[in-house]
Structure formats: structure tokens, C-alpha cells
Amino acid sequence: MEKPIIDKIIEVQGVTKQVRDATGVLTILHEIDFSLSERESVAIVGASGSGKSTLLGILAGLDTPSSGQVRLAGVDLFSLDEDARAAVRGEKVGFVFQSFQLMGHLNALENVMLPLELRGDPQARRLAREMLERVGLGERLGHYPRLLSGGEQQRVALARAFVLRPAVLFADEPTGSLDHATGESVMQLMFELNREAGTTLVLVTHDPAIAARCDRQIRIEAGRLVEAVTTPALAPA
């Protein structure tokens, strides 16, 4: 029997982010509160400049809030120093970015091996090869990023993220650099891999069709959480 989805993998309480500019203090996020269960998928949506990517960075511990708390897999991220937060990310988190962020001097296999090697996994080469085959790039193992199409680069990025079987995957506009057809293919693969790995997916997107595929949508407007709804097609009976 499948394990019930009850445990809170992410808990956000009172998260506010302020920065100072020439005009004074600018509040980017205002008192954000929500939580996510294991294996849940959520789309963070909103207009450009609404604060959604800032929120994603704070959830991942890449940015720090001015006030508030984020607990990731039970760990209070901002009670830790940056080295300790990085250790939590290395153990619990995967990332997929709009710009792919592959290492240009490493080939596809080496890019996927890298996080495994940093973890000290003796099976890094085998696991990376298997994951690249899973994403349809078994014939591109020795290709460098400059020789791969945008869609192929994003598939390498997906392989690199999922090869660690992270508890949480953060994805920031993962199809933003791709044409529509390629983006559709990449998103289909992302959701398949997410289901297979049992990962919690936190996705920033401006595409309502992509957002509708998630279990929930969290809408940010001018830094405020204005709506958190279950996708109708996936709502409980």
C-alpha cells in the first residue's frame, strides 16, 4: 500500500523579505505562510516582479528572509550558517533552472556524475549513465553542453537533479528558454520523473497550463500570498 501523504516537507511561517534602495526600504515578500506535504507538487505563479523567484530562493535556503522561518524536512534553515544550509541542500534538494546551469567544461555524463561524486558515491558513473538513458540521452553521454540543443541541455539538468533522488525539487521557469513543443516534452518528462522518485515539486512558472498540472497553485501578487488552491482536476472527491 502506498504511504499516505501526511508529513510536512516544507513549512513556511511569516516569511518577509525587505531590501534597502535609494528610496528607502522595499518589501519584496510580506508575511508568507504555507506548508507542503511529501510528494505534493505546487506551482508558484504571479506576474513578473511579484516575488515568486525570491520566494523560491528562500525556500531553498539560497536567499535569506528578513524575518520568518522555513523548515525543510524538519530543519529550520535559517538557524543554520551557510555551510550547514549547503549541506542540507546537498542531501535533500535538487534544482532545475531556466538557464540550465550546466558546467560547460564537463560532458553530459560528467555533469550528472558531479553531484554524486561530491557526495562520495562509488557508483556515480553507473547511476549517471542510467539516468541519462532514462531521459533519452544515452547516445549523448560524451557531448558537451555547447553541442546539445536547449531541450537536450534541460534533460541533462533533469538527470542531474533527479539522480540524487532529492526530497524536494525546485524548478524556476524550467521551460522559459525553450520553444513550446520542446518545453512540453521537457515538462512531461519532469512530471514523470517526479512521480517515479516520489519527490516534492516546487515550480515557479508563468504558464497556466503547466501550473494546472500541479496539485496546488500558490499565487503571489506584489509580494503577498493571495491564493493557494488545489487544482480542480486533482481535488479530492
JSON list of N, CA, C and O in Angstrom, two decimals, residues 68-125:
[
{"chain": "A", "resi": 68, "resn": "GLY", "atom": "N", "xyz": [10.97, 35.60, 9.67]},
{"chain": "A", "resi": 68, "resn": "GLY", "atom": "CA", "xyz": [10.21, 34.40, 9.36]},
{"chain": "A", "resi": 68, "resn": "GLY", "atom": "C", "xyz": [11.05, 33.16, 9.39]},
{"chain": "A", "resi": 68, "resn": "GLY", "atom": "O", "xyz": [12.27, 33.20, 9.58]},
{"chain": "A", "resi": 69, "resn": "GLN", "atom": "N", "xyz": [10.41, 32.03, 9.18]},
{"chain": "A", "resi": 69, "resn": "GLN", "atom": "CA", "xyz": [11.04, 30.72, 9.33]},
{"chain": "A", "resi": 69, "resn": "GLN", "atom": "C", "xyz": [10.67, 29.82, 8.17]},
{"chain": "A", "resi": 69, "resn": "GLN", "atom": "O", "xyz": [9.53, 29.82, 7.70]},
{"chain": "A", "resi": 70, "resn": "VAL", "atom": "N", "xyz": [11.64, 29.03, 7.71]},
{"chain": "A", "resi": 70, "resn": "VAL", "atom": "CA", "xyz": [11.41, 27.97, 6.74]},
{"chain": "A", "resi": 70, "resn": "VAL", "atom": "C", "xyz": [11.99, 26.68, 7.31]},
{"chain": "A", "resi": 70, "resn": "VAL", "atom": "O", "xyz": [13.18, 26.62, 7.64]},
{"chain": "A", "resi": 71, "resn": "ARG", "atom": "N", "xyz": [11.14, 25.69, 7.41]},
{"chain": "A", "resi": 71, "resn": "ARG", "atom": "CA", "xyz": [11.61, 24.36, 7.83]},
{"chain": "A", "resi": 71, "resn": "ARG", "atom": "C", "xyz": [11.56, 23.44, 6.62]},
{"chain": "A", "resi": 71, "resn": "ARG", "atom": "O", "xyz": [10.51, 23.29, 5.98]},
{"chain": "A", "resi": 72, "resn": "LEU", "atom": "N", "xyz": [12.70, 22.84, 6.31]},
{"chain": "A", "resi": 72, "resn": "LEU", "atom": "CA", "xyz": [12.83, 21.92, 5.18]},
{"chain": "A", "resi": 72, "resn": "LEU", "atom": "C", "xyz": [13.16, 20.54, 5.72]},
{"chain": "A", "resi": 72, "resn": "LEU", "atom": "O", "xyz": [14.20, 20.37, 6.37]},
{"chain": "A", "resi": 73, "resn": "ALA", "atom": "N", "xyz": [12.25, 19.60, 5.53]},
{"chain": "A", "resi": 73, "resn": "ALA", "atom": "CA", "xyz": [12.42, 18.25, 6.07]},
{"chain": "A", "resi": 73, "resn": "ALA", "atom": "C", "xyz": [12.69, 18.31, 7.57]},
{"chain": "A", "resi": 73, "resn": "ALA", "atom": "O", "xyz": [13.52, 17.57, 8.11]},
{"chain": "A", "resi": 74, "resn": "GLY", "atom": "N", "xyz": [12.00, 19.22, 8.26]},
{"chain": "A", "resi": 74, "resn": "GLY", "atom": "CA", "xyz": [12.11, 19.33, 9.70]},
{"chain": "A", "resi": 74, "resn": "GLY", "atom": "C", "xyz": [13.25, 20.19, 10.20]},
{"chain": "A", "resi": 74, "resn": "GLY", "atom": "O", "xyz": [13.39, 20.40, 11.41]},
{"chain": "A", "resi": 75, "resn": "VAL", "atom": "N", "xyz": [14.08, 20.72, 9.30]},
{"chain": "A", "resi": 75, "resn": "VAL", "atom": "CA", "xyz": [15.25, 21.51, 9.68]},
{"chain": "A", "resi": 75, "resn": "VAL", "atom": "C", "xyz": [14.93, 22.99, 9.51]},
{"chain": "A", "resi": 75, "resn": "VAL", "atom": "O", "xyz": [14.50, 23.42, 8.43]},
{"chain": "A", "resi": 76, "resn": "ASP", "atom": "N", "xyz": [15.17, 23.77, 10.55]},
{"chain": "A", "resi": 76, "resn": "ASP", "atom": "CA", "xyz": [15.00, 25.22, 10.48]},
{"chain": "A", "resi": 76, "resn": "ASP", "atom": "C", "xyz": [16.20, 25.79, 9.73]},
{"chain": "A", "resi": 76, "resn": "ASP", "atom": "O", "xyz": [17.29, 25.93, 10.28]},
{"chain": "A", "resi": 77, "resn": "LEU", "atom": "N", "xyz": [15.98, 26.13, 8.46]},
{"chain": "A", "resi": 77, "resn": "LEU", "atom": "CA", "xyz": [17.11, 26.51, 7.60]},
{"chain": "A", "resi": 77, "resn": "LEU", "atom": "C", "xyz": [17.88, 27.71, 8.12]},
{"chain": "A", "resi": 77, "resn": "LEU", "atom": "O", "xyz": [19.11, 27.76, 8.03]},
{"chain": "A", "resi": 78, "resn": "PHE", "atom": "N", "xyz": [17.19, 28.68, 8.67]},
{"chain": "A", "resi": 78, "resn": "PHE", "atom": "CA", "xyz": [17.85, 29.94, 8.99]},
{"chain": "A", "resi": 78, "resn": "PHE", "atom": "C", "xyz": [18.34, 30.01, 10.43]},
{"chain": "A", "resi": 78, "resn": "PHE", "atom": "O", "xyz": [18.76, 31.06, 10.90]},
{"chain": "A", "resi": 79, "resn": "SER", "atom": "N", "xyz": [18.30, 28.83, 11.10]},
{"chain": "A", "resi": 79, "resn": "SER", "atom": "CA", "xyz": [19.04, 28.68, 12.34]},
{"chain": "A", "resi": 79, "resn": "SER", "atom": "C", "xyz": [20.45, 28.16, 12.06]},
{"chain": "A", "resi": 79, "resn": "SER", "atom": "O", "xyz": [21.27, 28.04, 12.96]},
{"chain": "A", "resi": 80, "resn": "LEU", "atom": "N", "xyz": [20.71, 27.84, 10.78]},
{"chain": "A", "resi": 80, "resn": "LEU", "atom": "CA", "xyz": [21.99, 27.28, 10.35]},
{"chain": "A", "resi": 80, "resn": "LEU", "atom": "C", "xyz": [22.84, 28.34, 9.67]},
{"chain": "A", "resi": 80, "resn": "LEU", "atom": "O", "xyz": [22.31, 29.31, 9.12]},
{"chain": "A", "resi": 81, "resn": "ASP", "atom": "N", "xyz": [24.16, 28.15, 9.67]},
{"chain": "A", "resi": 81, "resn": "ASP", "atom": "CA", "xyz": [25.01, 29.02, 8.86]},
{"chain": "A", "resi": 81, "resn": "ASP", "atom": "C", "xyz": [24.98, 28.53, 7.41]},
{"chain": "A", "resi": 81, "resn": "ASP", "atom": "O", "xyz": [24.39, 27.49, 7.09]},
{"chain": "A", "resi": 82, "resn": "GLU", "atom": "N", "xyz": [25.63, 29.28, 6.52]},
{"chain": "A", "resi": 82, "resn": "GLU", "atom": "CA", "xyz": [25.53, 28.96, 5.10]},
{"chain": "A", "resi": 82, "resn": "GLU", "atom": "C", "xyz": [26.12, 27.58, 4.78]},
{"chain": "A", "resi": 82, "resn": "GLU", "atom": "O", "xyz": [25.58, 26.86, 3.95]},
{"chain": "A", "resi": 83, "resn": "ASP", "atom": "N", "xyz": [27.20, 27.21, 5.42]},
{"chain": "A", "resi": 83, "resn": "ASP", "atom": "CA", "xyz": [27.79, 25.89, 5.17]},
{"chain": "A", "resi": 83, "resn": "ASP", "atom": "C", "xyz": [26.82, 24.77, 5.54]},
{"chain": "A", "resi": 83, "resn": "ASP", "atom": "O", "xyz": [26.69, 23.78, 4.81]},
{"chain": "A", "resi": 84, "resn": "ALA", "atom": "N", "xyz": [26.15, 24.93, 6.67]},
{"chain": "A", "resi": 84, "resn": "ALA", "atom": "CA", "xyz": [25.19, 23.91, 7.10]},
{"chain": "A", "resi": 84, "resn": "ALA", "atom": "C", "xyz": [23.98, 23.88, 6.18]},
{"chain": "A", "resi": 84, "resn": "ALA", "atom": "O", "xyz": [23.44, 22.81, 5.87]},
{"chain": "A", "resi": 85, "resn": "ARG", "atom": "N", "xyz": [23.52, 25.07, 5.71]},
{"chain": "A", "resi": 85, "resn": "ARG", "atom": "CA", "xyz": [22.41, 25.09, 4.74]},
{"chain": "A", "resi": 85, "resn": "ARG", "atom": "C", "xyz": [22.82, 24.40, 3.45]},
{"chain": "A", "resi": 85, "resn": "ARG", "atom": "O", "xyz": [22.02, 23.68, 2.85]},
{"chain": "A", "resi": 86, "resn": "ALA", "atom": "N", "xyz": [24.05, 24.62, 3.01]},
{"chain": "A", "resi": 86, "resn": "ALA", "atom": "CA", "xyz": [24.53, 23.97, 1.79]},
{"chain": "A", "resi": 86, "resn": "ALA", "atom": "C", "xyz": [24.54, 22.45, 1.96]},
{"chain": "A", "resi": 86, "resn": "ALA", "atom": "O", "xyz": [24.22, 21.71, 1.02]},
{"chain": "A", "resi": 87, "resn": "ALA", "atom": "N", "xyz": [24.89, 21.99, 3.15]},
{"chain": "A", "resi": 87, "resn": "ALA", "atom": "CA", "xyz": [24.88, 20.55, 3.41]},
{"chain": "A", "resi": 87, "resn": "ALA", "atom": "C", "xyz": [23.47, 19.98, 3.33]},
{"chain": "A", "resi": 87, "resn": "ALA", "atom": "O", "xyz": [23.26, 18.89, 2.78]},
{"chain": "A", "resi": 88, "resn": "VAL", "atom": "N", "xyz": [22.50, 20.72, 3.86]},
{"chain": "A", "resi": 88, "resn": "VAL", "atom": "CA", "xyz": [21.10, 20.29, 3.77]},
{"chain": "A", "resi": 88, "resn": "VAL", "atom": "C", "xyz": [20.67, 20.23, 2.31]},
{"chain": "A", "resi": 88, "resn": "VAL", "atom": "O", "xyz": [20.02, 19.27, 1.87]},
{"chain": "A", "resi": 89, "resn": "ARG", "atom": "N", "xyz": [21.03, 21.28, 1.53]},
{"chain": "A", "resi": 89, "resn": "ARG", "atom": "CA", "xyz": [20.67, 21.28, 0.11]},
{"chain": "A", "resi": 89, "resn": "ARG", "atom": "C", "xyz": [21.29, 20.08, -0.61]},
{"chain": "A", "resi": 89, "resn": "ARG", "atom": "O", "xyz": [20.64, 19.43, -1.43]},
{"chain": "A", "resi": 90, "resn": "GLY", "atom": "N", "xyz": [22.55, 19.79, -0.31]},
{"chain": "A", "resi": 90, "resn": "GLY", "atom": "CA", "xyz": [23.21, 18.68, -0.97]},
{"chain": "A", "resi": 90, "resn": "GLY", "atom": "C", "xyz": [22.57, 17.34, -0.69]},
{"chain": "A", "resi": 90, "resn": "GLY", "atom": "O", "xyz": [22.60, 16.43, -1.52]},
{"chain": "A", "resi": 91, "resn": "GLU", "atom": "N", "xyz": [21.95, 17.23, 0.48]},
{"chain": "A", "resi": 91, "resn": "GLU", "atom": "CA", "xyz": [21.32, 15.97, 0.86]},
{"chain": "A", "resi": 91, "resn": "GLU", "atom": "C", "xyz": [19.86, 15.88, 0.44]},
{"chain": "A", "resi": 91, "resn": "GLU", "atom": "O", "xyz": [19.38, 14.79, 0.09]},
{"chain": "A", "resi": 92, "resn": "LYS", "atom": "N", "xyz": [19.15, 17.01, 0.44]},
{"chain": "A", "resi": 92, "resn": "LYS", "atom": "CA", "xyz": [17.69, 16.96, 0.32]},
{"chain": "A", "resi": 92, "resn": "LYS", "atom": "C", "xyz": [17.12, 17.57, -0.96]},
{"chain": "A", "resi": 92, "resn": "LYS", "atom": "O", "xyz": [15.96, 17.33, -1.28]},
{"chain": "A", "resi": 93, "resn": "VAL", "atom": "N", "xyz": [17.92, 18.38, -1.68]},
{"chain": "A", "resi": 93, "resn": "VAL", "atom": "CA", "xyz": [17.33, 19.27, -2.69]},
{"chain": "A", "resi": 93, "resn": "VAL", "atom": "C", "xyz": [17.96, 19.07, -4.06]},
{"chain": "A", "resi": 93, "resn": "VAL", "atom": "O", "xyz": [19.16, 18.84, -4.19]},
{"chain": "A", "resi": 94, "resn": "GLY", "atom": "N", "xyz": [17.11, 19.17, -5.10]},
{"chain": "A", "resi": 94, "resn": "GLY", "atom": "CA", "xyz": [17.57, 19.24, -6.48]},
{"chain": "A", "resi": 94, "resn": "GLY", "atom": "C", "xyz": [17.06, 20.54, -7.10]},
{"chain": "A", "resi": 94, "resn": "GLY", "atom": "O", "xyz": [16.06, 21.11, -6.65]},
{"chain": "A", "resi": 95, "resn": "PHE", "atom": "N", "xyz": [17.76, 21.00, -8.15]},
{"chain": "A", "resi": 95, "resn": "PHE", "atom": "CA", "xyz": [17.40, 22.26, -8.80]},
{"chain": "A", "resi": 95, "resn": "PHE", "atom": "C", "xyz": [17.36, 22.07, -10.31]},
{"chain": "A", "resi": 95, "resn": "PHE", "atom": "O", "xyz": [18.19, 21.38, -10.89]},
{"chain": "A", "resi": 96, "resn": "VAL", "atom": "N", "xyz": [16.39, 22.77, -10.93]},
{"chain": "A", "resi": 96, "resn": "VAL", "atom": "CA", "xyz": [16.35, 22.90, -12.39]},
{"chain": "A", "resi": 96, "resn": "VAL", "atom": "C", "xyz": [16.07, 24.37, -12.68]},
{"chain": "A", "resi": 96, "resn": "VAL", "atom": "O", "xyz": [15.09, 24.94, -12.17]},
{"chain": "A", "resi": 97, "resn": "PHE", "atom": "N", "xyz": [16.92, 24.99, -13.50]},
{"chain": "A", "resi": 97, "resn": "PHE", "atom": "CA", "xyz": [16.83, 26.42, -13.77]},
{"chain": "A", "resi": 97, "resn": "PHE", "atom": "C", "xyz": [16.50, 26.66, -15.24]},
{"chain": "A", "resi": 97, "resn": "PHE", "atom": "O", "xyz": [16.75, 25.82, -16.11]},
{"chain": "A", "resi": 98, "resn": "GLN", "atom": "N", "xyz": [15.98, 27.85, -15.52]},
{"chain": "A", "resi": 98, "resn": "GLN", "atom": "CA", "xyz": [15.69, 28.24, -16.90]},
{"chain": "A", "resi": 98, "resn": "GLN", "atom": "C", "xyz": [16.93, 28.20, -17.76]},
{"chain": "A", "resi": 98, "resn": "GLN", "atom": "O", "xyz": [16.89, 27.81, -18.93]},
{"chain": "A", "resi": 99, "resn": "SER", "atom": "N", "xyz": [18.06, 28.60, -17.20]},
{"chain": "A", "resi": 99, "resn": "SER", "atom": "CA", "xyz": [19.32, 28.71, -17.97]},
{"chain": "A", "resi": 99, "resn": "SER", "atom": "C", "xyz": [20.17, 27.45, -17.92]},
{"chain": "A", "resi": 99, "resn": "SER", "atom": "O", "xyz": [21.34, 27.48, -18.29]},
{"chain": "A", "resi": 100, "resn": "PHE", "atom": "N", "xyz": [19.60, 26.34, -17.44]},
{"chain": "A", "resi": 100, "resn": "PHE", "atom": "CA", "xyz": [20.22, 25.01, -17.42]},
{"chain": "A", "resi": 100, "resn": "PHE", "atom": "C", "xyz": [21.34, 24.92, -16.38]},
{"chain": "A", "resi": 100, "resn": "PHE", "atom": "O", "xyz": [21.41, 23.96, -15.63]},
{"chain": "A", "resi": 101, "resn": "GLN", "atom": "N", "xyz": [22.28, 25.87, -16.39]},
{"chain": "A", "resi": 101, "resn": "GLN", "atom": "CA", "xyz": [23.39, 25.91, -15.45]},
{"chain": "A", "resi": 101, "resn": "GLN", "atom": "C", "xyz": [24.20, 24.62, -15.43]},
{"chain": "A", "resi": 101, "resn": "GLN", "atom": "O", "xyz": [24.56, 24.09, -14.37]},
{"chain": "A", "resi": 102, "resn": "LEU", "atom": "N", "xyz": [24.51, 24.12, -16.62]},
{"chain": "A", "resi": 102, "resn": "LEU", "atom": "CA", "xyz": [25.44, 23.00, -16.75]},
{"chain": "A", "resi": 102, "resn": "LEU", "atom": "C", "xyz": [26.86, 23.53, -16.73]},
{"chain": "A", "resi": 102, "resn": "LEU", "atom": "O", "xyz": [27.12, 24.68, -17.05]},
{"chain": "A", "resi": 103, "resn": "MET", "atom": "N", "xyz": [27.79, 22.67, -16.38]},
{"chain": "A", "resi": 103, "resn": "MET", "atom": "CA", "xyz": [29.21, 23.02, -16.39]},
{"chain": "A", "resi": 103, "resn": "MET", "atom": "C", "xyz": [29.74, 22.84, -17.81]},
{"chain": "A", "resi": 103, "resn": "MET", "atom": "O", "xyz": [29.76, 21.71, -18.33]},
{"chain": "A", "resi": 104, "resn": "GLY", "atom": "N", "xyz": [30.13, 23.95, -18.44]},
{"chain": "A", "resi": 104, "resn": "GLY", "atom": "CA", "xyz": [30.50, 23.90, -19.85]},
{"chain": "A", "resi": 104, "resn": "GLY", "atom": "C", "xyz": [31.71, 23.05, -20.16]},
{"chain": "A", "resi": 104, "resn": "GLY", "atom": "O", "xyz": [31.85, 22.53, -21.27]},
{"chain": "A", "resi": 105, "resn": "HIS", "atom": "N", "xyz": [32.61, 22.86, -19.20]},
{"chain": "A", "resi": 105, "resn": "HIS", "atom": "CA", "xyz": [33.83, 22.09, -19.44]},
{"chain": "A", "resi": 105, "resn": "HIS", "atom": "C", "xyz": [33.64, 20.61, -19.14]},
{"chain": "A", "resi": 105, "resn": "HIS", "atom": "O", "xyz": [34.59, 19.82, -19.27]},
{"chain": "A", "resi": 106, "resn": "LEU", "atom": "N", "xyz": [32.41, 20.22, -18.74]},
{"chain": "A", "resi": 106, "resn": "LEU", "atom": "CA", "xyz": [32.10, 18.82, -18.48]},
{"chain": "A", "resi": 106, "resn": "LEU", "atom": "C", "xyz": [31.11, 18.31, -19.51]},
{"chain": "A", "resi": 106, "resn": "LEU", "atom": "O", "xyz": [30.21, 19.04, -19.93]},
{"chain": "A", "resi": 107, "resn": "ASN", "atom": "N", "xyz": [31.26, 17.06, -19.93]},
{"chain": "A", "resi": 107, "resn": "ASN", "atom": "CA", "xyz": [30.29, 16.50, -20.86]},
{"chain": "A", "resi": 107, "resn": "ASN", "atom": "C", "xyz": [29.03, 16.09, -20.10]},
{"chain": "A", "resi": 107, "resn": "ASN", "atom": "O", "xyz": [28.94, 16.25, -18.86]},
{"chain": "A", "resi": 108, "resn": "ALA", "atom": "N", "xyz": [28.04, 15.57, -20.83]},
{"chain": "A", "resi": 108, "resn": "ALA", "atom": "CA", "xyz": [26.75, 15.26, -20.21]},
{"chain": "A", "resi": 108, "resn": "ALA", "atom": "C", "xyz": [26.91, 14.27, -19.06]},
{"chain": "A", "resi": 108, "resn": "ALA", "atom": "O", "xyz": [26.36, 14.47, -17.97]},
{"chain": "A", "resi": 109, "resn": "LEU", "atom": "N", "xyz": [27.66, 13.22, -19.29]},
{"chain": "A", "resi": 109, "resn": "LEU", "atom": "CA", "xyz": [27.85, 12.22, -18.24]},
{"chain": "A", "resi": 109, "resn": "LEU", "atom": "C", "xyz": [28.55, 12.83, -17.03]},
{"chain": "A", "resi": 109, "resn": "LEU", "atom": "O", "xyz": [28.13, 12.59, -15.88]},
{"chain": "A", "resi": 110, "resn": "GLU", "atom": "N", "xyz": [29.56, 13.62, -17.26]},
{"chain": "A", "resi": 110, "resn": "GLU", "atom": "CA", "xyz": [30.31, 14.22, -16.15]},
{"chain": "A", "resi": 110, "resn": "GLU", "atom": "C", "xyz": [29.45, 15.22, -15.38]},
{"chain": "A", "resi": 110, "resn": "GLU", "atom": "O", "xyz": [29.56, 15.33, -14.15]},
{"chain": "A", "resi": 111, "resn": "ASN", "atom": "N", "xyz": [28.56, 15.96, -16.08]},
{"chain": "A", "resi": 111, "resn": "ASN", "atom": "CA", "xyz": [27.67, 16.88, -15.39]},
{"chain": "A", "resi": 111, "resn": "ASN", "atom": "C", "xyz": [26.75, 16.14, -14.43]},
{"chain": "A", "resi": 111, "resn": "ASN", "atom": "O", "xyz": [26.49, 16.61, -13.32]},
{"chain": "A", "resi": 112, "resn": "VAL", "atom": "N", "xyz": [26.23, 15.00, -14.85]},
{"chain": "A", "resi": 112, "resn": "VAL", "atom": "CA", "xyz": [25.32, 14.24, -14.00]},
{"chain": "A", "resi": 112, "resn": "VAL", "atom": "C", "xyz": [26.08, 13.49, -12.90]},
{"chain": "A", "resi": 112, "resn": "VAL", "atom": "O", "xyz": [25.57, 13.32, -11.79]},
{"chain": "A", "resi": 113, "resn": "MET", "atom": "N", "xyz": [27.30, 13.11, -13.19]},
{"chain": "A", "resi": 113, "resn": "MET", "atom": "CA", "xyz": [28.13, 12.45, -12.17]},
{"chain": "A", "resi": 113, "resn": "MET", "atom": "C", "xyz": [28.53, 13.39, -11.05]},
{"chain": "A", "resi": 113, "resn": "MET", "atom": "O", "xyz": [28.73, 12.96, -9.90]},
{"chain": "A", "resi": 114, "resn": "LEU", "atom": "N", "xyz": [28.67, 14.68, -11.36]},
{"chain": "A", "resi": 114, "resn": "LEU", "atom": "CA", "xyz": [29.27, 15.62, -10.42]},
{"chain": "A", "resi": 114, "resn": "LEU", "atom": "C", "xyz": [28.64, 15.61, -9.03]},
{"chain": "A", "resi": 114, "resn": "LEU", "atom": "O", "xyz": [29.35, 15.48, -8.02]},
{"chain": "A", "resi": 115, "resn": "PRO", "atom": "N", "xyz": [27.29, 15.76, -8.91]},
{"chain": "A", "resi": 115, "resn": "PRO", "atom": "CA", "xyz": [26.73, 15.78, -7.55]},
{"chain": "A", "resi": 115, "resn": "PRO", "atom": "C", "xyz": [26.91, 14.45, -6.83]},
{"chain": "A", "resi": 115, "resn": "PRO", "atom": "O", "xyz": [27.05, 14.42, -5.60]},
{"chain": "A", "resi": 116, "resn": "LEU", "atom": "N", "xyz": [26.93, 13.35, -7.57]},
{"chain": "A", "resi": 116, "resn": "LEU", "atom": "CA", "xyz": [27.17, 12.04, -6.97]},
{"chain": "A", "resi": 116, "resn": "LEU", "atom": "C", "xyz": [28.60, 11.94, -6.45]},
{"chain": "A", "resi": 116, "resn": "LEU", "atom": "O", "xyz": [28.85, 11.42, -5.35]},
{"chain": "A", "resi": 117, "resn": "GLU", "atom": "N", "xyz": [29.54, 12.46, -7.23]},
{"chain": "A", "resi": 117, "resn": "GLU", "atom": "CA", "xyz": [30.94, 12.43, -6.82]},
{"chain": "A", "resi": 117, "resn": "GLU", "atom": "C", "xyz": [31.16, 13.31, -5.59]},
{"chain": "A", "resi": 117, "resn": "GLU", "atom": "O", "xyz": [31.92, 12.96, -4.68]},
{"chain": "A", "resi": 118, "resn": "LEU", "atom": "N", "xyz": [30.48, 14.46, -5.56]},
{"chain": "A", "resi": 118, "resn": "LEU", "atom": "CA", "xyz": [30.60, 15.33, -4.39]},
{"chain": "A", "resi": 118, "resn": "LEU", "atom": "C", "xyz": [30.06, 14.66, -3.14]},
{"chain": "A", "resi": 118, "resn": "LEU", "atom": "O", "xyz": [30.52, 14.93, -2.03]},
{"chain": "A", "resi": 119, "resn": "ARG", "atom": "N", "xyz": [29.11, 13.77, -3.33]},
{"chain": "A", "resi": 119, "resn": "ARG", "atom": "CA", "xyz": [28.55, 13.02, -2.22]},
{"chain": "A", "resi": 119, "resn": "ARG", "atom": "C", "xyz": [29.42, 11.81, -1.87]},
{"chain": "A", "resi": 119, "resn": "ARG", "atom": "O", "xyz": [29.24, 11.17, -0.84]},
{"chain": "A", "resi": 120, "resn": "GLY", "atom": "N", "xyz": [30.37, 11.49, -2.74]},
{"chain": "A", "resi": 120, "resn": "GLY", "atom": "CA", "xyz": [31.25, 10.34, -2.50]},
{"chain": "A", "resi": 120, "resn": "GLY", "atom": "C", "xyz": [30.65, 9.02, -2.90]},
{"chain": "A", "resi": 120, "resn": "GLY", "atom": "O", "xyz": [31.05, 7.96, -2.38]},
{"chain": "A", "resi": 121, "resn": "ASP", "atom": "N", "xyz": [29.72, 9.02, -3.86]},
{"chain": "A", "resi": 121, "resn": "ASP", "atom": "CA", "xyz": [29.06, 7.79, -4.29]},
{"chain": "A", "resi": 121, "resn": "ASP", "atom": "C", "xyz": [29.97, 6.99, -5.22]},
{"chain": "A", "resi": 121, "resn": "ASP", "atom": "O", "xyz": [30.34, 7.48, -6.29]},
{"chain": "A", "resi": 122, "resn": "PRO", "atom": "N", "xyz": [30.35, 5.77, -4.85]},
{"chain": "A", "resi": 122, "resn": "PRO", "atom": "CA", "xyz": [31.24, 4.97, -5.69]},
{"chain": "A", "resi": 122, "resn": "PRO", "atom": "C", "xyz": [30.59, 4.50, -6.99]},
{"chain": "A", "resi": 122, "resn": "PRO", "atom": "O", "xyz": [31.29, 4.07, -7.91]},
{"chain": "A", "resi": 123, "resn": "GLN", "atom": "N", "xyz": [29.26, 4.60, -7.08]},
{"chain": "A", "resi": 123, "resn": "GLN", "atom": "CA", "xyz": [28.53, 4.17, -8.27]},
{"chain": "A", "resi": 123, "resn": "GLN", "atom": "C", "xyz": [28.15, 5.35, -9.15]},
{"chain": "A", "resi": 123, "resn": "GLN", "atom": "O", "xyz": [27.24, 5.24, -9.98]},
{"chain": "A", "resi": 124, "resn": "ALA", "atom": "N", "xyz": [28.87, 6.47, -9.03]},
{"chain": "A", "resi": 124, "resn": "ALA", "atom": "CA", "xyz": [28.49, 7.70, -9.73]},
{"chain": "A", "resi": 124, "resn": "ALA", "atom": "C", "xyz": [28.37, 7.50, -11.23]},
{"chain": "A", "resi": 124, "resn": "ALA", "atom": "O", "xyz": [27.40, 7.94, -11.85]},
{"chain": "A", "resi": 125, "resn": "ARG", "atom": "N", "xyz": [29.34, 6.86, -11.85]},
{"chain": "A", "resi": 125, "resn": "ARG", "atom": "CA", "xyz": [29.32, 6.71, -13.31]},
{"chain": "A", "resi": 125, "resn": "ARG", "atom": "C", "xyz": [28.13, 5.86, -13.75]},
{"chain": "A", "resi": 125, "resn": "ARG", "atom": "O", "xyz": [27.41, 6.22, -14.68]}
]
